[in-house]
Coordinates of C-alpha atoms and ligand atoms in Angstrom, one line a residue:
X1 CA -27.3 6.9 42.8
X2 CA -28.5 3.9 45.5
X3 CA -26.0 1.9 46.7
X4 CA -27.2 -1.9 48.7
X5 CA -23.8 -3.5 50.3
X6 CA -25.5 -5.2 53.0
X7 CA -29.2 -7.2 52.7
X8 CA -31.7 -9.1 55.6
X9 CA -33.8 -11.4 53.9
X10 CA -35.8 -12.2 56.4
X11 CA -37.9 -15.3 55.0
X12 CA -37.4 -18.3 53.3
X13 CA -38.0 -16.1 49.3
X14 CA -36.8 -18.6 46.6
X15 CA -33.0 -18.6 46.7
X16 CA -32.4 -17.5 43.2
X17 CA -33.2 -14.5 44.8
X18 CA -30.1 -14.7 46.8
X19 CA -27.8 -16.2 44.0
X20 CA -28.4 -13.5 41.7
X21 CA -28.0 -10.5 44.7
X22 CA -24.6 -12.2 45.6
X23 CA -23.5 -12.8 41.8
X24 CA -24.3 -9.3 41.8
X25 CA -21.7 -8.2 44.5
X26 CA -24.6 -7.5 47.2
X27 CA -23.7 -9.8 50.8
X28 CA -26.7 -11.4 51.8
X29 CA -27.9 -12.3 55.1
X30 CA -30.5 -15.1 55.5
X31 CA -32.2 -15.2 58.9
X32 CA -36.1 -16.1 59.1
X33 CA -38.4 -16.7 62.1
X34 CA -37.2 -13.4 63.6
X35 CA -39.8 -11.9 66.4
X36 CA -40.5 -8.6 66.3
X37 CA -37.4 -7.7 68.9
X38 CA -34.9 -9.4 67.0
X39 CA -35.9 -8.3 63.2
X40 CA -35.8 -4.1 65.2
X41 CA -32.3 -5.2 66.7
X42 CA -30.9 -6.9 62.9
X43 CA -32.1 -4.6 61.0
X44 CA -29.4 -1.7 62.3
X45 CA -26.8 -2.8 60.2
X46 CA -28.5 -3.3 56.1
X47 CA -29.0 -1.6 53.5
X48 CA -32.0 -2.9 52.0
X49 CA -33.9 -5.8 53.5
X50 CA -36.3 -8.6 51.4
X51 CA -39.2 -10.0 52.3
X52 CA -42.1 -12.3 51.2
X53 CA -45.3 -12.0 53.3
X54 CA -45.1 -13.0 56.7
X55 CA -42.8 -10.0 58.2
X56 CA -44.1 -7.4 59.5
X57 CA -42.2 -4.1 58.0
X58 CA -43.9 -1.8 60.5
X59 CA -42.6 1.8 61.4
X60 CA -40.8 0.3 65.0
X61 CA -38.5 -1.9 62.4
X62 CA -38.1 0.5 60.0
X63 CA -38.1 3.7 62.2
X64 CA -34.6 1.4 63.7
X65 CA -32.9 0.8 60.4
X66 CA -30.3 3.6 60.8
X67 CA -28.7 2.7 57.2
X68 CA -32.0 1.6 55.3
X69 CA -32.3 2.6 52.0
X70 CA -34.9 -0.3 50.3
X71 CA -37.4 -2.8 51.3
X72 CA -38.4 -4.8 49.1
X73 CA -41.2 -7.6 48.4
X74 CA -41.3 -10.6 47.0
X75 CA -44.8 -10.6 46.3
X76 CA -47.7 -8.0 44.6
X77 CA -48.7 -5.7 46.8
X78 CA -46.7 -4.3 49.6
X79 CA -50.1 -4.7 52.6
X80 CA -47.2 -6.0 55.1
X81 CA -45.1 -2.6 55.0
X82 CA -45.7 0.4 56.6
X83 CA -45.4 2.5 53.1
X84 CA -45.5 5.8 54.7
X85 CA -43.3 5.3 57.2
X86 CA -40.2 3.7 54.5
X87 CA -41.4 7.3 52.9
X88 CA -40.9 9.2 55.7
X89 CA -37.8 7.8 56.3
X90 CA -36.6 8.4 52.5
X91 CA -36.8 4.4 52.4
X92 CA -38.0 2.0 48.6
X93 CA -40.3 0.6 48.7
X94 CA -40.2 -2.4 46.1
X95 CA -42.8 -5.4 44.7
X96 CA -42.9 -7.8 42.2
X97 CA -46.5 -6.3 40.6
X98 CA -46.6 -9.5 38.2
X99 CA -44.8 -13.0 38.8
X100 CA -48.2 -14.1 40.5
X101 CA -49.9 -12.9 38.0
X102 CA -50.9 -16.6 36.6
X103 CA -50.8 -18.4 39.4
X104 CA -53.5 -15.9 40.8
X105 CA -55.9 -16.8 37.4
X106 CA -55.4 -20.4 37.4
X107 CA -56.8 -20.0 41.3
X108 CA -59.2 -17.9 39.8
X109 CA -60.4 -20.3 37.3
X110 CA -60.0 -23.1 40.0
X111 CA -62.9 -21.5 42.1
X112 CA -64.9 -20.8 39.3
X113 CA -65.0 -24.5 38.3
X114 CA -65.3 -25.2 41.5
X115 CA -68.7 -23.5 42.0
X116 CA -69.6 -24.5 38.8
X117 CA -70.1 -28.1 39.6
X118 CA -69.3 -27.6 43.5
X119 CA -66.5 -30.4 43.7
X120 CA -65.6 -29.0 47.3
X121 CA -68.0 -30.2 49.3
X122 CA -68.3 -33.6 46.7
X123 CA -65.4 -34.2 48.1
X124 CA -66.4 -33.6 51.6
X125 CA -69.0 -35.2 51.2
X126 CA -67.1 -38.3 49.8
X127 CA -64.9 -38.0 52.7
X128 CA -67.5 -38.1 55.6
X129 CA -68.7 -42.0 54.1
X130 CA -71.4 -40.5 51.5
X131 CA -72.5 -41.0 47.9
X132 CA -75.4 -38.4 47.2
X133 CA -75.8 -37.7 43.8
X134 CA -78.7 -35.5 43.6
X135 CA -77.3 -32.3 45.9
X136 CA -74.3 -31.9 44.0
X137 CA -76.0 -31.5 40.6
X138 CA -74.5 -28.4 38.8
X139 CA -74.7 -26.3 35.4
X140 CA -71.8 -26.4 32.6
X141 CA -69.8 -22.6 32.1
X142 CA -70.4 -23.4 28.9
X143 CA -72.4 -20.4 27.1
X144 CA -72.3 -18.7 30.7
X145 CA -71.6 -14.6 30.6
X146 CA -68.6 -14.1 33.2
X147 CA -67.9 -10.7 34.2
X148 CA -64.6 -9.5 35.4
X149 CA -64.2 -6.3 37.3
X150 CA -60.7 -4.9 36.7
X151 CA -59.3 -5.6 33.4
X152 CA -55.3 -5.9 34.3
X153 CA -53.0 -8.9 34.1
X154 CA -54.9 -11.0 35.8
X155 CA -58.5 -10.0 34.8
X156 CA -57.1 -10.8 31.2
X157 CA -55.2 -14.5 31.5
X158 CA -58.6 -15.0 33.7
X159 CA -60.2 -13.9 30.6
X160 CA -57.9 -15.6 28.4
X161 CA -58.5 -19.1 29.5
X162 CA -62.4 -19.1 30.3
X163 CA -63.1 -18.0 26.6
X164 CA -61.3 -21.7 26.2
X165 CA -64.8 -22.7 28.7
X166 CA -67.0 -20.8 26.0
X167 CA -67.8 -18.6 28.3
X168 CA -68.5 -14.9 27.4
X169 CA -66.4 -12.2 28.7
X170 CA -67.5 -9.0 29.8
X171 CA -65.0 -6.7 32.1
X172 CA -64.2 -3.5 33.5
X173 CA -61.8 -1.2 34.4
X174 CA -61.2 2.4 34.8
X175 CA -58.0 2.1 32.8
X176 CA -57.4 -0.2 30.6
X177 CA -59.0 1.0 27.2
X178 CA -62.2 -0.7 25.5
X179 CA -60.3 -1.5 21.9
X180 CA -57.9 -2.8 24.4
X181 CA -60.1 -5.2 26.2
X182 CA -61.9 -5.9 22.8
X183 CA -58.7 -7.5 21.5
X184 CA -58.9 -10.1 24.0
X185 CA -62.4 -10.6 24.0
X186 CA -63.7 -8.9 26.4
X187 CA -66.5 -6.4 26.2
X188 CA -66.5 -3.7 28.2
X189 CA -69.5 -1.6 29.6
X190 CA -70.2 0.4 32.9
X191 CA -70.8 -2.1 36.2
X192 CA -74.4 -0.8 35.9
X193 CA -74.7 -2.2 32.7
X194 CA -72.8 -5.2 33.7
X195 CA -74.9 -6.5 36.6
X196 CA -77.4 -7.8 35.9
X197 CA -76.2 -9.9 32.6
X198 CA -72.8 -12.0 34.9
X199 CA -74.2 -15.6 35.5
X200 CA -70.7 -15.4 37.2
X201 CA -68.2 -12.1 38.3
X202 CA -65.0 -12.1 39.5
X203 CA -63.1 -8.9 41.0
X204 CA -59.0 -8.5 39.6
X205 CA -58.4 -5.0 41.2
X206 CA -56.3 -3.2 44.1
X207 CA -57.8 -2.4 47.0
X208 CA -58.9 1.0 47.6
X209 CA -61.5 3.7 48.0
X210 CA -63.3 3.2 45.1
X211 CA -63.2 -0.6 45.0
X212 CA -64.0 -1.8 48.7
X213 CA -67.8 -3.2 48.5
X214 CA -67.9 -2.8 45.5
X215 CA -70.1 -5.6 45.1
X216 CA -72.5 -4.5 48.6
X217 CA -75.9 -4.9 49.1
X218 CA -76.9 -2.4 45.9
X219 CA -75.0 -4.1 43.7
X220 CA -76.2 -7.6 44.6
X221 CA -79.5 -6.1 44.3
X222 CA -78.8 -5.6 40.7
X223 CA -77.4 -8.7 40.0
X224 CA -79.0 -12.1 38.1
X225 CA -80.6 -13.9 41.2
X226 CA -77.9 -17.0 41.8
X227 CA -74.8 -15.3 40.7
X228 CA -71.5 -16.9 41.9
X229 CA -69.3 -14.7 42.9
X230 CA -65.5 -15.3 43.0
X231 CA -62.3 -13.2 45.0
X232 CA -58.7 -13.8 44.7
X233 CA -57.8 -10.1 44.5
X234 CA -57.8 -8.7 48.1
X235 CA -60.5 -8.5 51.4
X236 CA -63.2 -6.5 51.3
X237 CA -63.5 -5.9 47.3
X238 CA -67.0 -7.9 48.1
X239 CA -67.9 -6.5 51.5
X240 CA -68.3 -9.4 53.6
X241 CA -71.4 -8.6 55.6
X242 CA -73.2 -8.3 52.6
X243 CA -72.4 -11.2 51.4
X244 CA -73.5 -13.4 53.3
X245 CA -76.9 -11.6 53.4
X246 CA -76.7 -11.8 49.6
X247 CA -75.9 -16.0 49.7
X248 CA -78.3 -16.0 52.6
X249 CA -81.0 -14.8 51.0
X250 CA -79.9 -16.7 47.9
X251 CA -79.4 -13.7 45.0
X252 CA -75.9 -14.6 45.4
X253 CA -76.0 -18.7 44.1
X254 CA -72.3 -19.0 45.6
X255 CA -69.0 -17.3 46.0
X256 CA -65.2 -18.7 46.0
X257 CA -63.1 -16.7 48.2
X258 CA -58.8 -16.5 48.8
X259 CA -58.8 -13.5 50.5
X260 CA -60.4 -11.8 53.3
X261 CA -60.7 -8.7 55.1
X262 CA -59.2 -10.5 58.4
X263 CA -57.0 -12.4 57.6
X264 CA -57.5 -15.2 59.2
X265 CA -60.8 -14.7 59.5
X266 CA -62.2 -14.7 63.1
X267 CA -66.2 -14.2 62.2
X268 CA -65.9 -17.7 60.1
X269 CA -70.0 -17.1 58.9
X270 CA -68.8 -17.0 55.1
X271 CA -66.6 -19.9 55.4
X272 CA -68.9 -22.3 56.8
X273 CA -71.8 -21.0 54.7
X274 CA -72.9 -24.6 52.7
X275 CA -72.6 -22.1 49.1
X276 CA -68.8 -20.7 49.5
X277 CA -65.4 -22.3 48.9
X278 CA -62.6 -21.2 50.5
X279 CA -58.6 -21.1 50.3
X280 CA -56.2 -19.8 52.9
X281 CA -54.9 -16.9 50.4
X282 CA -53.2 -19.3 48.4
X283 CA -53.6 -17.3 44.7
X284 CA -49.7 -16.9 45.0
X285 CA -48.6 -20.5 46.8
X286 CA -47.0 -22.1 43.1
X287 CA -43.9 -23.0 43.3
X288 CA -43.6 -21.4 40.3
X289 CA -45.0 -17.8 41.2
X290 CA -42.3 -17.8 44.3
X291 CA -39.6 -18.3 42.2
X292 CA -40.6 -15.5 39.9
X293 CA -41.3 -13.3 42.8
X294 CA -37.7 -14.1 44.1
X295 CA -35.9 -14.0 41.0
X296 CA -37.8 -10.4 40.3
X297 CA -37.0 -8.3 42.8
X298 CA -33.8 -9.4 42.8
X299 CA -33.1 -8.3 39.8
X300 CA -35.1 -5.5 40.2
X301 CA -33.1 -4.9 42.8
X302 CA -29.7 -5.3 41.2
X303 CA -31.1 -2.9 38.3
X304 CA -31.4 -0.3 40.2
X305 CA -28.4 -0.6 42.1
X306 CA -26.3 -0.5 38.8
X307 CA -28.5 2.7 37.7
X308 CA -30.0 0.8 34.6
X309 CA -33.9 1.2 35.9
X310 CA -36.1 1.6 38.8
X311 CA -39.2 -1.0 38.5
X312 CA -41.1 -2.1 41.5
X313 CA -40.8 0.9 43.3
X314 CA -44.2 2.0 45.4
X315 CA -43.4 5.5 46.9
X316 CA -40.6 6.6 44.4
X317 CA -42.3 8.1 41.2
X318 CA -39.4 10.8 41.3
X319 CA -37.0 8.5 42.0
X320 CA -37.9 6.8 38.5
X321 CA -37.4 9.8 36.2
X322 CA -33.6 10.8 37.4
X323 CA -33.0 7.1 35.8
X324 CA -32.7 9.0 32.6
X325 CA -29.0 9.8 31.2
X326 CA -29.9 13.8 31.2
X327 CA -31.6 14.1 34.5
X328 CA -28.1 14.4 36.8
X329 CA -27.3 17.2 36.7
X330 CA -30.4 19.0 36.6
X331 CA -30.9 17.3 39.8
X332 CA -27.0 18.5 41.2
X333 CA -28.6 22.1 40.5
X334 CA -32.4 21.6 42.4
X335 CA -30.1 20.5 45.4
X336 CA -27.0 22.8 44.7
X337 CA -30.0 26.1 43.8
X338 CA -32.0 24.3 47.6
X339 CA -28.4 25.2 49.3
X340 CA -27.7 28.1 48.0
X341 CA -31.0 29.7 49.4
X342 CA -31.3 27.3 52.3
X343 CA -27.7 29.5 53.8
X344 CA -29.0 32.8 52.1
X345 CA -32.3 32.6 54.0
X346 CA -30.9 30.3 57.7
X347 CA -31.3 33.3 59.6
X348 CA -34.8 34.2 58.4
X349 CA -36.4 30.5 59.5
X350 CA -38.7 29.3 59.2
X351 CA -39.6 28.8 55.4
X352 CA -43.3 29.3 54.5
X353 CA -43.6 28.8 50.5
X354 CA -41.4 27.7 47.7
X355 CA -42.2 28.3 44.1
X356 CA -40.6 26.4 41.5
X357 CA -41.0 27.8 37.5
X358 CA -38.9 26.0 35.5
X359 CA -38.4 27.6 31.7
X360 CA -38.4 26.4 28.3
X361 CA -39.3 23.4 26.5
X362 CA -35.9 21.3 27.7
X363 CA -36.9 21.5 30.9
X364 CA -40.9 20.7 30.4
X365 CA -40.4 16.8 31.5
X366 CA -38.1 17.5 34.9
X367 CA -40.7 19.4 37.3
X368 CA -41.2 16.3 39.3
X369 CA -37.6 16.1 40.4
X370 CA -36.4 19.4 40.4
X371 CA -38.8 20.2 42.9
X372 CA -37.9 17.0 45.7
X373 CA -33.9 18.2 44.1
X374 CA -34.8 21.4 45.3
X375 CA -36.4 20.8 48.5
X376 CA -33.9 18.1 49.8
X377 CA -30.9 21.2 49.5
X378 CA -33.6 23.8 51.1
X379 CA -34.3 20.9 53.9
X380 CA -30.5 19.0 54.3
X381 CA -28.9 19.8 57.5
X382 CA -32.2 20.4 59.4
X383 CA -32.9 18.3 62.4
X384 CA -34.4 15.3 62.2
X385 CA -34.6 13.2 58.8
X386 CA -32.3 12.9 56.0
X387 CA -33.9 14.7 53.0
X388 CA -33.3 12.6 50.0
X389 CA -35.6 12.5 47.1
X390 CA -38.2 10.0 47.8
X391 CA -39.2 11.5 51.3
X392 CA -38.3 15.3 50.0
X393 CA -41.9 16.2 49.2
X394 CA -43.7 14.4 52.4
X395 CA -41.2 16.6 54.5
X396 CA -41.8 19.7 53.3
X397 CA -45.2 19.2 53.9
X398 CA -44.8 17.6 57.8
X399 CA -43.1 21.3 58.6
X400 CA -46.0 23.4 57.1
X401 CA -44.2 24.8 53.7
X402 CA -46.6 25.2 51.0
X403 CA -44.8 23.8 47.5
X404 CA -45.9 25.1 44.2
X405 CA -44.3 24.5 40.8
X406 CA -44.7 25.8 37.4
X407 CA -43.8 25.3 33.6
X408 CA -43.1 28.7 31.4
X409 CA -43.0 27.8 28.0
X410 CA -42.1 31.5 26.3
X411 CA -38.7 30.9 27.8
X412 CA -38.2 34.9 27.2
X413 CA -34.3 34.6 28.2
X414 CA -32.5 31.7 29.9
X415 CA -33.9 28.8 28.5
X416 CA -33.5 25.3 29.9
X417 CA -33.4 27.4 32.8
X418 CA -35.0 27.5 36.9
X419 CA -36.0 29.5 39.1
X420 CA -36.9 28.8 43.3
X421 CA -38.2 31.5 45.3
X422 CA -38.4 30.7 48.8
X423 CA -40.5 32.8 51.4
X424 CA -39.7 33.4 54.8
X425 CA -40.6 35.2 57.2
X426 CA -41.9 38.3 55.6
X427 CA -38.9 37.6 53.4
X428 CA -38.1 36.9 49.8
X429 CA -35.3 35.1 48.6
X430 CA -34.9 33.8 44.5
X431 CA -32.2 31.5 43.0
X432 CA -32.6 31.4 39.0
X433 CA -29.6 28.6 38.4
X434 CA -29.4 26.5 34.8
X435 CA -27.3 23.5 33.6
X436 CA -24.3 24.9 31.3
X437 CA -21.7 22.4 29.9
X438 CA -23.3 19.6 31.9
X439 CA -22.4 22.1 35.9
X440 CA -24.6 23.4 37.7
X441 CA -24.7 27.1 37.1
X442 CA -26.3 30.2 39.8
X443 CA -27.4 33.2 36.9
X444 CA -29.2 35.2 39.5
X445 CA -29.8 35.9 43.1
X446 CA -32.7 37.8 44.3
X447 CA -32.2 40.1 41.5
X448 CA -29.0 40.6 41.0
X449 CA -27.6 39.0 37.6
X450 CA -24.6 37.6 38.0
X451 CA -22.1 38.9 34.4
X452 CA -21.0 35.4 34.4
X453 CA -22.8 32.3 35.4
X454 CA -21.0 31.2 39.0
X455 CA -20.4 27.7 38.9
X456 CA -22.1 26.2 42.0
X457 CA -19.7 23.5 42.7
X458 CA -17.1 23.6 45.7
X459 CA -17.2 26.3 48.8
X460 CA -19.2 29.5 48.0
X461 CA -19.7 32.2 49.8
X462 CA -21.9 34.9 49.0
X463 CA -22.5 38.5 50.4
X464 CA -24.9 41.2 50.3
X465 CA -24.0 44.3 50.0
X466 CA -23.8 48.1 48.3
X467 CA -22.3 47.7 45.0
X468 CA -18.6 49.1 45.1
X469 CA -15.5 48.4 43.4
X470 CA -13.6 47.8 47.1
X471 CA -15.5 45.5 48.0
X472 CA -13.4 43.1 46.5
X473 CA -10.0 44.4 48.6
X474 CA -12.1 44.3 51.8
X475 CA -13.3 40.4 51.4
X476 CA -9.9 39.4 50.4
X477 CA -8.3 40.6 53.5
X478 CA -10.8 39.4 55.7
X479 CA -10.2 36.0 54.1
X480 CA -6.3 36.3 54.0
X481 CA -6.5 36.9 57.9
X482 CA -8.4 33.6 58.0
X483 CA -5.5 31.5 55.2
X484 CA -8.6 31.4 53.1
X485 CA -7.8 31.9 49.1
X486 CA -10.1 33.4 47.0
X487 CA -11.0 30.6 43.5
X488 CA -13.5 32.8 42.4
X489 CA -15.2 36.3 42.3
X490 CA -18.1 36.8 41.0
X491 CA -20.4 40.5 40.5
X492 CA -23.8 41.2 39.1
X493 CA -24.3 43.7 36.4
X494 CA -25.9 46.4 38.5
X495 CA -23.1 48.5 40.2
X496 CA -25.5 51.1 42.4
X497 CA -27.1 49.9 45.8
X498 CA -27.4 46.5 47.6
X499 CA -26.1 43.6 45.3
X500 CA -25.2 39.8 46.1
X501 CA -22.1 39.0 45.7
X502 CA -20.5 35.5 45.4
X503 CA -16.7 34.1 45.6
X504 CA -15.3 30.6 46.0
X505 CA -13.4 29.8 47.9
X506 CA -10.8 27.2 49.4
X507 CA -13.0 26.0 52.3
X508 CA -15.2 27.2 54.6
X509 CA -14.8 30.0 57.5
X510 CA -15.4 29.0 61.0
X511 CA -16.6 32.3 61.7
X512 CA -18.6 35.1 59.9
X513 CA -19.0 37.7 61.9
X514 CA -15.8 39.3 60.7
X515 CA -17.6 40.0 57.4
X516 CA -20.8 42.2 59.5
X517 CA -19.6 45.3 58.8
X518 CA -19.5 44.5 55.3
X519 CA -22.2 43.3 54.6
X520 CA -25.9 42.9 55.3
X521 CA -26.1 39.5 54.8
X522 CA -23.2 36.6 54.8
X523 CA -23.9 32.7 53.9
X524 CA -21.7 30.2 52.7
X525 CA -22.4 26.8 51.5
X526 CA -20.6 23.2 49.9
X527 CA -21.7 22.4 46.9
Ligands
9EZ601 C1 -61.6 -1.2 38.7 C2 -61.2 -0.7 39.1 C3 -61.6 0.4 40.2 C4 -59.1 -0.4 39.1 C5 -59.2 0.3 39.5 C6 -57.3 0.4 39.2 C7 -56.5 -1.6 38.4 N1 -57.4 -0.6 38.5 N2 -59.2 -0.8 38.4 C8 -62.6 -1.7 38.8 N3 -56.4 1.0 39.0 C9 -63.5 0.1 40.0 C10 -64.0 -0.7 39.0

């Protein structure tokens, strides 16, 4: 469970955000217009930070925050947050993906309409004292073809609105199925087929390698001469240099731009072009969108803190699946097995490889978080940052540990069990565990199968020694001398060779050296 007690709002987020958080027992401080150094000094004490667009949440800010668990952005996207630095620190980054939808769609429609009738240019001309009716001859939208590239929430709302103007809507999206978009009147086709059909093109995709420069010299060349384009999504989806060339040649008849690669743009050549109409990133700038985003981020934080659900997180896929009720004992199991293997292998560092195998139908859906949980147990107590389910995988990668996971459907001996094998410099340790009666238990350690499952709770002492009926009494003597009581004793089924024993003890020992004559390997932990 994630606990957020103190939260800082560093911008003018809608007041509903603060009220919702406070109504749910979170102490909120709102401080606006802080300089970077002020924010770095202020952030130390908080569990959560809520921002809009102005606060640059850089690695410096994140690393200065000792208790930070969450960065919430009241808006779509996380462009002003260093998500990688947050992930590494185990901090959840959350946004509000839907609050801006209608506002972004409406601005897109406003730009499409303005492009068809030259409204902004005509208004500027009027303001300059002119009455120029020839220069601003337009064209109807009615009957024209609108290409919508990206058919998520915003693309869908744009299609509805422009259909009411009598536009034909076609589109492309790699995720939305064609039958789904067809049900809202958008025929899907490949981009190759789409380009030459469009009178207008509007883009509604995220900015990612496959969408950078989606409209470039090559694709503009495939369009109808005079095509008009709109970008209210992310700067760079339409290549700015290619757009300028297309405008100059007349291949592009006009552009409506709300977003730029650099904001504010240094290079004003696009903005100053007579066929370009532009806005200073106003897509989400409505009272309604700001209110919705402020409310959404607060409600999402409250849902997370209460353990109800995790929505809007961009770097916590693993964590989201832990909000199902049956995941929590499995996470405890993973962490406990990781701890057992850490303590058993600790004299043979560093770890080079971790292999996690889950067994049986019931364990099929938990691979992702089991792996993260095991790594949390394995990496805990090491130098540097504190591992959690958000950063475990990236920390393992950073430490040069290869992690593999697999699932065994043919659950031979132990359905619902999980086996973890760690390889260190030349040695391997293996643990098999399961959840029994809601609690994590250890079934096997490096070939020693315990006669009774070992409860992975409390203080545990592991010994590898030659199988012997006298071992218990010798160990009991050593523990008694230290004032430690034995709460349980687990012996393996094998009665010969070197085997692992496990003892539940009343407290951990300050020094394990006394066991050296008895056992080849000794480890202890608190689970
Ligand atoms: C759309 C996309 C990529 C795209 C990628 C994602 C929602 N969405 N849309 C058009 N994640 C290339 C062309």
